[in-house]
Coordinates of N, CA and C and ligand atoms in Angstrom, one line a residue:
M1 N 0.6 -0.9 0.0 CA 0.1 -0.2 -0.1 C 0.9 1.4 0.1
S2 N 0.4 2.4 -1.0 CA 1.5 3.7 -1.1 C 0.9 4.1 -0.1
V3 N 1.8 5.1 0.2 CA 1.2 6.2 1.7 C 0.9 7.8 0.5
I4 N -0.2 8.1 0.7 CA -0.5 9.4 0.1 C 0.9 10.8 0.6
P5 N 1.6 11.7 0.4 CA 2.3 12.2 1.5 C 0.9 13.6 1.4
A6 N 0.9 14.3 2.9 CA -0.6 15.0 3.0 C -0.8 15.8 2.7
E7 N 0.5 16.7 1.8 CA 0.4 17.2 0.6 C -0.5 17.0 -0.5
D8 N -0.6 16.0 -0.8 CA -1.2 15.9 -2.5 C -2.5 15.8 -2.0
R9 N -3.1 15.6 -0.6 CA -4.2 15.2 0.1 C -4.9 16.6 -0.2
K10 N -4.2 17.7 -0.5 CA -4.5 18.8 0.3 C -6.0 19.5 -0.7
V11 N -6.5 19.7 -0.8 CA -6.9 20.6 -1.4 C -7.1 21.7 -2.6
P12 N -6.2 21.5 -3.8 CA -6.0 22.4 -5.2 C -6.5 23.7 -4.8
V13 N -6.4 24.8 -5.1 CA -6.9 25.9 -4.3 C -6.7 26.9 -5.9
A14 N -7.2 27.8 -6.3 CA -6.7 29.1 -7.2 C -7.9 29.9 -7.3
V15 N -7.1 30.9 -7.3 CA -8.1 32.2 -7.0 C -7.9 33.3 -8.0
L16 N -8.7 32.8 -8.4 CA -9.3 34.3 -10.1 C -9.7 35.7 -9.3
A17 N -8.2 37.1 -9.5 CA -8.8 38.1 -8.7 C -9.3 39.3 -9.8
S18 N -9.3 40.3 -9.8 CA -9.0 41.3 -10.8 C -8.0 42.2 -10.8
G19 N -8.6 42.8 -9.2 CA -8.4 44.1 -8.8 C -7.2 43.8 -7.5
R20 N -7.4 44.7 -6.5 CA -6.5 45.0 -5.2 C -5.8 44.0 -4.2
G21 N -7.1 43.4 -3.9 CA -6.2 41.3 -3.9 C -6.3 41.3 -2.4
T22 N -7.0 42.4 -1.4 CA -7.0 42.2 0.0 C -7.9 41.1 0.6
N23 N -8.8 40.5 0.1 CA -8.9 39.7 0.1 C -8.5 38.2 -0.6
L24 N -7.8 38.5 -1.6 CA -6.4 37.1 -1.7 C -5.0 36.9 -0.9
E25 N -5.0 38.4 -0.4 CA -3.9 38.5 0.9 C -4.9 37.6 2.1
S26 N -5.7 38.2 2.7 CA -6.8 36.8 3.6 C -6.4 36.1 3.2
I27 N -6.4 35.3 1.9 CA -7.0 34.2 2.4 C -5.8 33.2 2.3
L28 N -4.7 33.9 1.2 CA -3.3 33.1 1.7 C -2.6 33.5 2.9
E29 N -2.4 34.6 3.9 CA -2.1 34.5 5.0 C -2.8 33.5 6.0
A30 N -4.1 33.0 6.0 CA -4.8 32.3 6.6 C -3.8 30.5 6.3
I31 N -3.8 30.2 4.7 CA -3.2 29.4 4.7 C -1.3 29.0 4.8
N32 N -1.3 30.2 4.5 CA 0.5 30.2 5.7 C 0.6 30.7 6.6
G33 N -0.7 30.9 8.1 CA 0.0 30.5 9.3 C -1.1 29.5 10.2
K34 N -1.6 29.0 8.4 CA -2.2 26.7 9.3 C -3.8 27.4 9.7
Y35 N -4.2 28.4 9.4 CA -5.8 28.1 10.3 C -6.7 27.6 8.4
I36 N -5.8 27.4 7.2 CA -6.5 26.5 6.8 C -5.0 25.5 6.5
T37 N -5.6 24.1 7.0 CA -4.4 23.4 6.7 C -4.6 22.4 5.6
N38 N -5.7 21.8 4.8 CA -6.1 21.4 4.2 C -6.7 21.6 2.9
G39 N -5.8 23.3 2.3 CA -6.2 23.3 1.3 C -4.4 24.6 0.7
K40 N -3.7 24.3 -0.1 CA -3.0 24.8 -1.2 C -2.9 25.5 -1.9
A41 N -3.0 26.5 -2.1 CA -2.5 28.0 -2.8 C -1.8 27.5 -4.6
N42 N -2.6 27.0 -5.3 CA -1.8 26.9 -6.8 C -1.6 27.5 -7.5
V43 N -2.1 28.1 -7.9 CA -2.7 30.3 -9.3 C -3.6 31.0 -8.8
V44 N -3.0 31.9 -9.4 CA -3.3 33.1 -8.7 C -3.5 33.0 -10.0
I45 N -5.1 34.1 -10.9 CA -5.4 34.1 -12.0 C -6.0 35.4 -12.1
S46 N -5.3 36.5 -12.8 CA -6.1 37.8 -13.2 C -5.9 38.0 -14.3
N47 N -7.6 38.5 -14.9 CA -8.3 38.8 -16.0 C -7.5 40.8 -17.0
N48 N -6.4 40.9 -15.5 CA -6.2 42.8 -15.4 C -4.0 42.5 -15.6
P49 N -3.4 42.7 -16.0 CA -2.4 43.0 -16.2 C -1.6 43.3 -15.3
N50 N -2.4 44.2 -14.8 CA -2.4 45.0 -14.1 C -3.4 45.6 -12.7
A51 N -3.3 44.0 -11.6 CA -4.0 43.5 -11.0 C -2.7 43.5 -9.9
P52 N -3.1 44.6 -8.4 CA -1.8 44.5 -7.2 C -2.2 43.2 -6.4
A53 N -3.5 42.7 -6.8 CA -3.9 40.8 -6.6 C -2.5 40.6 -7.0
L54 N -1.4 40.7 -8.4 CA -0.5 39.9 -8.4 C 0.7 39.9 -8.0
D55 N 0.6 40.8 -6.9 CA 1.7 41.9 -6.7 C 1.6 41.0 -4.5
I56 N 0.4 40.6 -5.1 CA 0.3 40.6 -3.6 C 0.5 38.4 -3.5
A57 N 0.4 37.9 -4.5 CA 0.5 36.7 -5.1 C 1.6 36.0 -4.9
K58 N 3.3 37.2 -5.8 CA 4.1 36.6 -5.8 C 5.0 37.2 -4.0
K59 N 4.3 37.7 -4.2 CA 5.5 38.1 -2.1 C 4.2 36.5 -1.5
Y60 N 3.4 36.3 -2.1 CA 3.3 35.0 -1.4 C 4.3 33.8 -1.6
K61 N 4.8 33.9 -2.4 CA 5.9 32.8 -3.4 C 4.1 31.6 -4.1
V62 N 3.1 32.2 -4.6 CA 2.0 31.7 -5.6 C 1.7 31.9 -6.8
P63 N 2.2 31.0 -7.7 CA 2.3 31.2 -9.2 C 1.3 32.2 -9.8
T64 N 1.3 32.6 -10.4 CA 0.6 33.6 -11.3 C 0.0 33.7 -13.2
V65 N -0.5 33.4 -13.5 CA -1.1 34.2 -14.8 C -1.4 35.0 -14.6
T66 N -1.1 35.7 -15.9 CA -2.7 37.1 -16.3 C -3.0 36.4 -17.7
L67 N -4.2 36.6 -18.0 CA -5.0 36.6 -19.2 C -5.9 37.6 -18.6
D68 N -4.9 39.0 -20.4 CA -5.3 39.8 -20.7 C -7.2 39.6 -21.7
D69 N -8.0 40.0 -20.7 CA -9.3 39.7 -21.7 C -9.9 41.0 -21.9
R70 N -9.0 42.0 -22.1 CA -9.9 43.2 -23.6 C -9.6 42.4 -24.7
G71 N -11.3 43.1 -25.0 CA -11.3 42.3 -26.4 C -13.0 41.1 -26.2
F72 N -12.7 40.7 -25.5 CA -14.1 39.4 -25.3 C -14.8 40.2 -24.2
P73 N -16.2 39.9 -24.3 CA -16.7 40.1 -23.2 C -17.7 40.0 -22.3
K74 N -17.8 40.5 -21.2 CA -17.7 40.3 -19.3 C -17.9 39.1 -19.5
K75 N -18.5 38.0 -20.6 CA -19.4 36.4 -20.8 C -18.1 35.7 -21.5
S76 N -17.8 34.9 -21.3 CA -17.2 35.0 -22.6 C -16.2 32.9 -22.3
W77 N -17.3 32.5 -22.9 CA -16.8 31.0 -22.9 C -15.5 30.6 -23.6
D78 N -15.5 31.3 -24.7 CA -13.4 31.3 -25.7 C -12.8 31.7 -23.9
Y79 N -12.6 32.3 -23.8 CA -11.9 32.9 -22.4 C -12.2 32.4 -21.2
D80 N -13.3 31.7 -20.6 CA -13.6 30.5 -20.0 C -12.8 29.5 -20.2
Q81 N -12.7 28.7 -21.1 CA -11.7 27.5 -21.9 C -10.4 27.9 -21.3
K82 N -9.7 29.3 -21.1 CA -8.4 29.8 -21.3 C -8.2 29.6 -19.6
T83 N -9.0 29.7 -19.3 CA -8.7 29.8 -17.5 C -9.2 28.4 -17.0
I84 N -9.7 27.9 -17.7 CA -10.1 26.7 -17.3 C -8.4 25.4 -17.7
R85 N -7.8 25.7 -18.6 CA -6.4 25.5 -19.1 C -5.8 25.3 -18.5
S86 N -5.8 27.4 -17.7 CA -4.6 27.7 -16.6 C -4.4 26.8 -15.8
L87 N -6.1 26.3 -15.9 CA -6.8 25.8 -13.9 C -5.8 24.1 -14.0
D88 N -6.1 23.9 -14.7 CA -5.9 22.2 -15.5 C -4.1 22.5 -14.7
Q89 N -3.4 23.3 -15.6 CA -1.9 23.4 -15.8 C -1.4 23.0 -14.5
H90 N -2.7 23.9 -13.1 CA -2.3 23.5 -12.1 C -2.8 23.2 -10.9
N91 N -3.0 21.6 -11.8 CA -3.6 21.0 -11.1 C -4.9 21.7 -10.7
V92 N -6.2 22.0 -11.2 CA -7.6 23.1 -10.3 C -8.1 22.2 -11.4
K93 N -8.8 20.8 -10.7 CA -9.1 20.2 -11.9 C -10.7 20.6 -11.1
P94 N -12.0 20.1 -12.1 CA -13.6 19.6 -12.1 C -13.3 18.6 -11.6
G95 N -13.7 18.6 -10.0 CA -14.1 17.6 -9.2 C -13.2 17.4 -7.2
R96 N -12.4 18.1 -7.4 CA -11.4 18.4 -7.1 C -10.9 19.6 -6.4
G97 N -10.2 20.6 -7.4 CA -10.2 22.0 -7.4 C -11.1 22.2 -6.2
L98 N -10.4 24.1 -6.0 CA -11.8 25.0 -5.6 C -11.0 25.4 -6.1
I99 N -11.9 27.0 -6.6 CA -11.9 27.9 -7.5 C -12.2 29.0 -6.3
L100 N -11.4 30.4 -6.1 CA -12.3 31.5 -5.2 C -12.1 32.9 -6.4
L101 N -13.8 33.4 -6.2 CA -13.2 34.5 -6.3 C -12.7 35.4 -5.7
A102 N -12.2 36.2 -5.9 CA -12.1 37.2 -5.4 C -12.2 38.9 -5.6
G103 N -12.9 39.2 -5.7 CA -12.9 40.5 -6.4 C -12.7 40.2 -7.7
Y104 N -13.2 39.3 -8.9 CA -13.1 38.9 -10.1 C -14.1 39.6 -10.3
F105 N -14.2 40.9 -11.9 CA -14.5 41.6 -12.2 C -15.0 40.6 -13.4
R106 N -15.5 39.6 -13.7 CA -15.8 39.1 -15.2 C -17.1 37.7 -14.0
I107 N -17.8 37.2 -15.6 CA -18.8 36.8 -15.7 C -18.9 35.8 -16.0
L108 N -19.1 33.8 -15.2 CA -18.5 32.8 -15.4 C -19.4 32.4 -16.3
T109 N -19.1 31.7 -17.6 CA -20.1 31.1 -17.9 C -20.9 30.0 -17.2
P110 N -21.9 29.4 -17.6 CA -23.3 27.9 -17.4 C -21.9 26.8 -16.9
E111 N -21.1 27.5 -18.2 CA -20.5 25.9 -18.8 C -19.2 25.5 -17.8
F112 N -18.7 26.4 -17.7 CA -17.8 26.7 -16.5 C -17.7 26.4 -14.7
V113 N -19.3 27.2 -15.0 CA -19.6 26.6 -12.9 C -20.0 25.1 -13.9
G114 N -21.1 24.8 -14.4 CA -21.3 24.0 -14.7 C -20.3 22.5 -14.4
L115 N -18.6 23.2 -15.3 CA -17.8 22.0 -15.0 C -17.5 21.3 -13.6
F116 N -17.3 23.3 -12.5 CA -16.3 23.3 -11.5 C -17.9 23.2 -10.5
D117 N -18.7 22.2 -10.6 CA -20.0 22.7 -10.3 C -19.6 22.4 -8.6
R118 N -20.9 23.5 -7.5 CA -20.3 23.3 -6.3 C -18.9 23.8 -5.7
R119 N -17.7 23.8 -6.4 CA -16.6 23.8 -6.5 C -16.5 25.4 -6.9
I120 N -17.1 26.7 -6.8 CA -16.6 27.7 -7.1 C -17.1 29.0 -5.5
L121 N -16.6 29.4 -4.8 CA -17.3 30.1 -4.5 C -17.1 31.9 -4.4
N122 N -17.8 32.7 -4.4 CA -17.6 34.3 -4.3 C -18.0 34.8 -3.0
I123 N -16.9 36.1 -2.5 CA -17.2 37.0 -1.7 C -17.8 37.9 -2.1
H124 N -18.9 38.3 -1.4 CA -19.9 39.7 -2.0 C -20.6 40.6 -0.7
P125 N -20.1 42.0 -0.8 CA -20.0 42.7 0.5 C -22.0 43.4 0.5
S126 N -22.4 42.3 0.5 CA -23.8 42.3 1.8 C -24.4 40.7 1.4
L127 N -25.2 41.3 3.1 CA -26.0 40.5 2.7 C -27.3 39.8 1.5
L128 N -26.9 39.2 0.9 CA -27.6 38.6 -0.3 C -28.7 37.9 0.7
P129 N -29.8 37.7 0.2 CA -29.8 38.8 -0.9 C -29.9 39.8 -1.2
A130 N -30.1 40.2 -0.6 CA -29.9 42.1 -0.3 C -28.2 42.6 -1.4
F131 N -28.8 43.5 -2.4 CA -28.0 44.1 -2.5 C -27.2 43.2 -3.8
P132 N -27.5 42.6 -5.0 CA -26.9 41.5 -5.4 C -26.6 42.6 -6.6
G133 N -24.8 42.0 -7.1 CA -24.7 43.6 -8.5 C -23.2 43.8 -8.0
L134 N -23.0 44.8 -8.6 CA -22.6 46.3 -8.3 C -22.5 47.4 -7.2
N135 N -21.6 47.8 -6.6 CA -21.3 48.9 -5.4 C -22.1 48.8 -4.3
A136 N -22.8 47.3 -4.1 CA -23.1 46.8 -3.5 C -23.5 47.5 -2.0
Q137 N -22.0 48.3 -1.2 CA -22.6 48.9 -0.4 C -23.0 50.4 -0.5
K138 N -23.0 50.9 -1.8 CA -24.0 52.3 -2.2 C -25.1 52.0 -2.2
Q139 N -25.7 50.6 -2.6 CA -26.7 50.5 -2.4 C -27.5 49.7 -2.1
A140 N -26.6 49.7 -0.5 CA -27.1 49.0 1.2 C -27.1 50.9 1.7
L141 N -26.4 51.9 1.5 CA -26.4 53.0 2.3 C -27.6 54.1 1.7
D142 N -28.2 54.1 -0.2 CA -29.3 54.2 -0.7 C -30.5 53.8 -0.2
H143 N -30.8 53.2 0.4 CA -31.7 52.3 0.2 C -32.7 52.4 1.9
G144 N -31.0 52.8 2.7 CA -31.0 53.4 4.4 C -31.5 52.0 4.6
A145 N -31.0 51.0 4.8 CA -30.7 49.5 5.2 C -29.8 50.3 6.7
K146 N -30.7 49.7 7.7 CA -29.6 49.4 9.1 C -28.6 48.2 9.3
V147 N -29.0 47.0 8.6 CA -27.5 46.7 8.8 C -27.5 46.1 7.1
T148 N -25.9 45.6 6.7 CA -25.8 45.1 5.8 C -24.6 44.2 6.2
G149 N -23.1 44.0 5.5 CA -22.5 42.7 5.5 C -21.8 42.6 4.7
C150 N -21.4 40.3 4.6 CA -21.4 40.0 3.3 C -21.6 39.1 3.5
T151 N -20.7 38.4 2.8 CA -21.4 36.9 2.3 C -21.2 36.0 1.7
V152 N -20.2 35.0 1.8 CA -19.6 33.9 0.9 C -20.5 32.9 0.6
H153 N -21.0 32.8 -0.8 CA -21.6 32.0 -1.5 C -21.5 31.0 -2.5
F154 N -22.0 29.5 -2.4 CA -21.4 29.6 -4.2 C -21.7 30.1 -5.2
V155 N -20.9 29.7 -6.1 CA -21.2 30.9 -7.6 C -22.6 29.4 -7.7
D156 N -23.2 30.0 -8.4 CA -23.9 29.1 -9.6 C -24.4 30.0 -10.7
R157 N -25.4 29.2 -11.6 CA -25.3 29.9 -13.4 C -25.7 31.3 -12.9
G158 N -26.1 32.5 -12.1 CA -27.0 33.5 -11.3 C -26.1 34.6 -11.2
V159 N -25.5 35.5 -10.9 CA -24.8 36.6 -11.0 C -25.0 37.0 -9.5
D160 N -25.0 36.1 -8.0 CA -24.8 35.9 -6.7 C -26.0 35.9 -6.4
T161 N -26.4 34.8 -6.3 CA -27.3 34.2 -6.4 C -27.4 32.3 -5.6
G162 N -25.8 32.3 -5.6 CA -26.0 30.7 -5.5 C -26.3 30.6 -4.1
P163 N -26.3 29.2 -3.3 CA -25.8 29.0 -1.7 C -25.9 29.8 -0.8
I164 N -25.8 30.0 0.3 CA -25.0 31.4 1.1 C -23.8 30.2 1.8
I165 N -23.0 30.5 2.7 CA -22.2 29.5 3.0 C -22.0 29.7 5.2
L166 N -21.8 31.7 4.7 CA -22.1 32.1 5.7 C -21.4 34.1 5.7
Q167 N -22.7 34.5 6.3 CA -22.9 35.7 6.4 C -21.8 36.3 7.4
A168 N -21.9 37.8 7.4 CA -21.8 38.9 8.7 C -22.2 39.7 8.6
V169 N -23.0 40.8 10.1 CA -24.0 41.6 9.6 C -22.8 42.7 10.4
V170 N -22.7 43.7 9.7 CA -22.0 45.4 9.8 C -23.1 46.5 10.0
P171 N -23.8 47.2 10.6 CA -24.1 47.3 11.0 C -23.9 49.4 10.7
V172 N -25.1 49.3 10.0 CA -25.3 51.6 9.1 C -25.2 51.8 10.3
R173 N -23.6 52.9 10.3 CA -24.0 53.9 11.4 C -24.6 55.4 10.6
E174 N -24.8 56.5 11.0 CA -25.7 57.5 10.5 C -24.9 58.2 9.5
D175 N -23.6 58.3 10.2 CA -22.8 59.0 9.3 C -21.7 58.7 8.4
D176 N -22.1 56.8 8.3 CA -21.8 56.3 6.9 C -21.3 57.0 5.8
T177 N -20.2 56.5 5.3 CA -20.2 57.2 4.1 C -19.9 55.9 3.8
V178 N -19.8 55.7 2.4 CA -19.8 54.3 0.3 C -18.0 54.1 1.9
D179 N -16.8 54.4 1.8 CA -15.9 54.5 2.0 C -15.6 54.0 3.4
T180 N -16.5 54.6 4.2 CA -16.4 54.3 6.0 C -16.7 52.2 5.9
L181 N -18.2 52.4 5.1 CA -18.7 51.7 5.7 C -18.2 50.6 4.5
S182 N -17.6 50.4 3.4 CA -17.4 50.2 3.1 C -15.8 48.8 3.6
H183 N -15.4 49.9 4.4 CA -14.0 49.1 5.4 C -14.6 48.4 6.0
R184 N -15.5 48.9 6.8 CA -16.1 47.9 7.8 C -16.5 46.5 7.5
I185 N -17.5 46.6 6.4 CA -17.4 45.5 5.5 C -16.2 44.7 5.2
L186 N -14.8 45.5 5.0 CA -14.2 44.9 4.1 C -13.2 43.9 5.2
L187 N -13.8 44.3 6.4 CA -12.5 44.1 7.9 C -13.7 42.1 7.8
E188 N -14.8 42.4 8.5 CA -15.6 41.3 8.2 C -15.1 40.3 6.8
E189 N -14.9 40.6 5.7 CA -14.9 39.8 4.8 C -13.1 38.8 5.0
H190 N -12.8 39.7 5.3 CA -11.4 39.3 5.5 C -11.7 37.9 6.7
R191 N -12.1 38.1 7.6 CA -12.2 37.4 8.7 C -13.2 35.6 7.9
L192 N -13.9 36.5 7.2 CA -15.3 35.5 7.1 C -14.8 34.3 5.8
Y193 N -13.3 34.9 4.6 CA -13.8 34.4 3.9 C -13.2 33.0 3.8
P194 N -11.9 33.1 5.1 CA -10.6 32.6 5.2 C -11.7 31.0 6.1
E195 N -12.3 31.3 6.6 CA -13.7 30.8 7.7 C -14.5 29.8 6.7
A196 N -14.9 30.4 5.6 CA -15.5 29.2 4.3 C -14.4 28.6 3.5
I197 N -13.1 29.0 3.4 CA -12.7 27.9 3.3 C -12.0 26.8 3.6
R198 N -11.8 27.3 5.1 CA -11.4 25.8 6.2 C -12.8 24.7 6.8
L199 N -14.1 25.7 6.3 CA -15.0 24.5 6.2 C -15.1 24.1 4.7
F200 N -15.4 24.4 3.8 CA -14.5 23.8 2.3 C -14.2 22.5 2.7
T201 N -12.5 22.9 2.9 CA -11.0 22.2 2.0 C -11.5 21.4 3.5
D202 N -12.0 20.8 5.0 CA -11.8 20.1 5.3 C -13.0 19.1 5.8
G203 N -14.0 19.3 4.7 CA -14.4 18.0 3.9 C -15.9 19.0 4.9
S204 N -16.3 19.8 5.6 CA -17.2 20.4 6.9 C -18.4 20.5 6.5
L205 N -19.0 21.2 4.2 CA -19.8 21.5 3.6 C -20.8 20.3 3.1
R206 N -21.6 20.5 3.6 CA -23.2 19.4 2.4 C -23.9 20.9 1.9
V207 N -24.5 20.2 0.7 CA -25.6 21.5 0.5 C -26.8 20.7 0.2
D208 N -28.3 20.6 1.1 CA -29.4 20.4 0.6 C -30.2 21.2 0.6
N209 N -30.5 21.7 -0.9 CA -30.5 22.6 -1.7 C -30.3 23.6 -1.7
R210 N -31.2 24.9 -1.2 CA -30.3 25.7 -1.0 C -29.2 25.9 0.4
R211 N -30.1 25.2 1.1 CA -29.1 25.0 2.4 C -27.8 24.5 2.8
V212 N -27.3 25.6 3.2 CA -25.7 24.9 3.5 C -25.5 24.2 4.6
L213 N -25.1 22.8 5.2 CA -24.8 22.8 6.6 C -23.6 22.0 6.7
S214 N -23.5 23.3 8.0 CA -21.7 22.7 8.5 C -21.8 21.8 9.5
S215 N -22.3 21.0 10.0 CA -22.5 20.2 11.7 C -22.5 19.0 10.7
P216 N -21.8 18.7 11.7 CA -21.6 17.4 11.4 C -22.8 15.9 11.1
Ligands
LIG301 C1 -14.6 42.6 -2.1 O1 -15.2 44.3 -1.4 C2 -15.5 41.6 -2.3 O2 -17.1 41.4 -1.3 C3 -15.7 42.1 -3.9 O3 -15.1 42.8 -4.0 C4 -14.5 43.4 -3.7 C5 -13.2 42.8 -3.5 O4 -11.6 43.8 -2.9 N1 -16.4 40.9 -3.7 P1 -9.9 43.3 -2.7 O5 -10.4 42.8 -4.2 O6 -11.1 41.6 -2.2 O7 -9.4 43.7 -2.5

């Protein structure tokens, strides 16, 4: 009987990021610091050659791939196939890998989502299903919500519609601006995303229709 080394038993993780990458950093910090012990960061892929997220990946010595999406529509199977090839080259494969969207400003095609069914997570800066889409913090302020927050969810074929894994509540203050509110939500995001990834990579999550359960 051959023994599989512990490193090879870890879930291969890819992060897709388009921007500044603060969530990426919280994830890599959680892996480095062994808060997440059953996942390994195999690759960071960006559609934006100038994304600061790429520098963060390099700082943590995680391989990076840039797939410039200029000229492609925001949702494109041609583009997604390029991503899937890169994922495969870094051993993030359907049925085994985990894909994390961390400020990824593209919409995945249903084909991509179907291939990695229940293996793609996203973080969104509101308490879904309230305020999906862009500028969620401004939407919450404009609506006059008294609380908002952030949500980690599985990605399905809709935009910000997949089964919810974890949520954190952030009260809205009367003197909040988009910036102050976004900042307090971001602090919660940096705690919440690693927690959800830990649950996933530990094999603790079960999905029952729309309900995600993490109790044994
Ligand atoms: C975060 O607010 C996240 O919730 C949203 O995009 C933003 C990404 O920020 N999906 P960063 O690049 O992780 O700093």
